[in-house]
Amino acid sequence: MNLQEFANYCFENFTQLSGMLPPGDTPKDPSGQSRMREFSFRNNGMILCLGTVTDTCQSENSYKVHTAQNGIRIARPLMTTGGMVSCSPGYGPGDLVLLACQTDMLDAVILGKYGERSRYNDADLRTWITQSENFQREEAFQKALYNLDPNSKLPRWTHGMPVQRHDAGEFYVGSPAGPRLFLDPFMAHLSLNDATGIWTFRDDSLLRIAGINYQKITAGSYEERLNDHGECLEYAGHCLNSWEALGYYRKPESSIIEQTDNWMDLNNDARSATEPVNRQAKPFHRVVELGGWLGQGKQSWILSPPDDSIIAEYGKKEPMQKALSRIAQHSDGSICIESAKGISITKCGILPAVQRIELTEDPLKGDTPDNYNFSHASMIPAGEPDFTAADTSKLMQSLLGIRDYVAYSRNYKLIAPLLFHRKDWYIPEVQEAGKNIPDWDLSSKIRELRTKQLIEHPETWSLHLEDREQKYTPAEAGLHLLPDGGVVLQDGYGSELRMSGGQITLSAPGGIWIRSGKDTQIWSGRDLNLRTRKHTDITTTKGSVRIKAEKNLELLGGNEGSRSGVVIESKGQGSLDFTKAGEQIETGGVVIKTAKGTLSMLANTVFARAGVEGQGGGMMLDAGRGRLFTQSTEKLDFIKMRHALNWGDFEAGRVEAVQESLKNQHTLPGQLLCNGSGIFQKQVDAGGGLYSGTHVYTKDAVTNIYVSPLKDKSAAAFDTRLRQAQTRIESENVQVQQGNRSGIVQSQFYEKGRPGYSEVLTGSGFSFRTDEELELPESFHIYVDNWQLICGSGTETWTETAVTTYSGKGEYPYPGRKYLKEKACLVTQDSNLTSKGLPKQRWSGNEPVAEYKDPRYNKPEIKNLDTWKVL
């Protein structure tokens, strides 16, 4: 057929088609259908011509065609219609098409494409995409379409959006309601409107699936994402078993299938049935995911089947069931992870990988009841190892067996469904997966800590990932929230923090450091026991160390019985001042005081010396107004100069008489009573009479009956000696000792700041740091412990007793008198959303109760620290 024959053929077909167009004679009919109908009947002015497509407007199904004889024509192609769907061929810029038109009309009809131009391999893709900037107003389409300038461009309605449609289509099927199928050499899409459909792009290798509202249904899951009156509603539910998708909580005994499809089953079993017998049944989803407004971010729930029903129905509330776990990420950034069973976060040394070896739909090689000892994959094994000991030891058994618990959970419980499909799935044993991983003998590494401070880093093993060497270690660590409510935190070197049964156990094979940049407080409501196998050091670099006991303070050294004991040393010196308290007191040495008790020094040998370095300051034994007793088998005094006994009132500073002993002279202030014989190597001078119960014998007067009297010079010398002795006894010795009392003794022992000073005697003693020295801020608070809030009864209060001090300060330990007795600092707060340890009911009638509708914390209370609870 030559060109003329083809033109005649097209004209005849066009005349027939025009007769099917609806009647109309409106001269401004934009479709041009009435004019074409009129022209076809009159058969006048109608011409056939060839033209080149210069631009397209696919949304208008219109083309701008340039003809050599007749200029620009706005043409529409012939369309094949069927019901509400029309199919139109697509043309692109550069196509040579056959037009049917009238010489004086702008509109034309494209009868077909003439020939084929190999334009797609030569031209740039971007030259076929209209780039007009007239995109802001809808009427720009029509204005640009009827622009007779051959170089004008039609506006793109997708301007500013990712490339999703060319105006050079090859095939187009569309409906007036919006659904369309579009194909060209570079893209394809099936869509309902601009926001709902599937688009594919060749040059970008891009697949776009869009929909304002979205639903997905599979064999065991349902997912929807909807715009619910402005709220973004996101819901996804997943089943574990086929009968749950059919509305049944548990596998029923009777048939639950209404229809079956056998064509998929190679063994002719009814396995592909999907519809339940009960038409009201709704899927029961064991896993529920919420997003958007419902989830306030994102939530994932694991639900348990109810106990008292076997079917779920639309329009009815679910029977009583329980949530077993929840992971929630709130839109405010908070994250909540909850589990009724347990939570384990583990850093693994060896983690075997799961591998698929057969497909699920391959019943000939995979796991089926016919060819394998098959157990249903939804069988749930035990949650953790069972207790094997008596009830009294169960409390800590799961903690002591934490490695068994973790191994069972990781290596069996969580992968049990895969293990029961061993022909379909393969998970190597840990030993097999760790063949190329260095051994990590933690036991031997711990033993090496006897001579080392730290365990060396374990040997690493490497993987080549994304052109980089990634290093791994075989050491394991984990955080485990156990089913019984206990918590265990472990590192890879044997250290552990164990919390359960109301106790915390912190253990480490090497060492435990508790460090703070400021203060460290250790409070015990009952006992504090510190025990070390070797040494204990309690030191302070700048301040003081205080140990206070309400009852006995006992120190023991040398318990081994060898050459060890107790050393109490003070390198301080100076005066004593106890008029202040805490760090302001001055001790100037060692002070041992028991004002109302007995100071007992019991030893095999007692040695006391003053003057360790140099002469020293002397030694004073002061019994006050009491008595001084000594007892010994033998008393030896070693005196270099003088021994004086003073009679008088020491505290009054009065000396009445002195008995003095020098190396060659002894003086007595009163009578000398001697029950035995007196032997004198020298003469005896007596100022008074010399009386004797018997004779007085002398070698010089052995023949005389009487002793001769002293006369003359002898008598004068005798009187002088008597006067000197009397003066020595009655005056000189008293004055000397009076001076010693007010001089050396007073300055060394009784002046201000000396141990015998009255304020030191009465005021010396123990004191804590004062409130000023503690330097606690006005905003100082101590917050009540969680267990104290939980345990409302069965507790006692801890009231601190005061230490009586002379200064009236420093009577209380940390945090001092101010916060122990005077100012409330214990912050407590009752729960507003729980009662007796359980959340309050959250719903009443058709709306939440006030506590949940407008949730608020209760106002904190500040109480005295004397209300601190202990067990």
CSV table of N, CA, C and O in Angstrom, one decimal, residues 8 39 46 129 175 244 287 435 516 555 603 708 723 790 792:
chain,number,residue,atom,x,y,z
A,8,ASN,N,-6.2,7.3,1.8
A,8,ASN,CA,-7.6,7.0,1.4
A,8,ASN,C,-8.2,6.1,2.5
A,8,ASN,O,-9.3,6.2,2.9
A,39,PHE,N,-17.6,18.1,9.1
A,39,PHE,CA,-16.7,18.1,8.0
A,39,PHE,C,-16.8,16.7,7.3
A,39,PHE,O,-16.8,16.7,6.0
A,46,MET,N,-11.6,19.0,4.1
A,46,MET,CA,-10.9,18.0,4.9
A,46,MET,C,-9.6,17.6,4.1
A,46,MET,O,-9.7,17.2,2.9
A,129,ILE,N,11.9,16.0,27.7
A,129,ILE,CA,11.1,16.4,28.9
A,129,ILE,C,10.8,17.8,28.8
A,129,ILE,O,11.8,18.6,28.7
A,175,SER,N,-8.6,5.8,32.2
A,175,SER,CA,-10.0,5.9,32.5
A,175,SER,C,-10.3,7.4,32.9
A,175,SER,O,-9.5,8.0,33.6
A,244,GLU,N,-4.3,-19.0,63.6
A,244,GLU,CA,-4.5,-17.7,64.2
A,244,GLU,C,-5.0,-16.7,63.2
A,244,GLU,O,-5.8,-15.8,63.5
A,287,VAL,N,1.7,-10.9,67.4
A,287,VAL,CA,2.6,-9.7,67.4
A,287,VAL,C,1.9,-8.5,66.8
A,287,VAL,O,1.3,-8.6,65.7
A,435,LYS,N,35.6,-22.7,65.6
A,435,LYS,CA,36.9,-23.4,65.2
A,435,LYS,C,38.0,-22.4,64.9
A,435,LYS,O,39.2,-22.7,65.3
A,516,SER,N,34.8,8.6,93.5
A,516,SER,CA,33.9,9.8,93.3
A,516,SER,C,34.8,11.0,93.3
A,516,SER,O,35.8,11.1,93.9
A,555,LEU,N,39.6,-2.6,119.4
A,555,LEU,CA,40.7,-2.7,118.4
A,555,LEU,C,41.5,-3.9,118.9
A,555,LEU,O,41.8,-4.0,120.0
A,603,ALA,N,49.0,-5.2,130.6
A,603,ALA,CA,50.1,-5.7,129.8
A,603,ALA,C,51.0,-6.5,130.6
A,603,ALA,O,51.0,-6.6,131.8
A,708,SER,N,77.3,14.4,178.8
A,708,SER,CA,77.7,15.8,179.1
A,708,SER,C,77.0,16.8,178.3
A,708,SER,O,76.8,16.6,177.1
A,723,ARG,N,69.0,25.8,163.4
A,723,ARG,CA,68.3,26.8,162.7
A,723,ARG,C,68.3,26.6,161.2
A,723,ARG,O,67.3,26.8,160.5
A,790,ILE,N,8.3,1.1,98.3
A,790,ILE,CA,7.5,-0.1,98.1
A,790,ILE,C,7.1,-0.7,99.4
A,790,ILE,O,6.0,-1.2,99.6
A,792,GLY,N,5.9,-0.3,102.6
A,792,GLY,CA,5.2,0.7,103.5
A,792,GLY,C,5.2,0.4,104.9
A,792,GLY,O,5.1,1.2,105.8
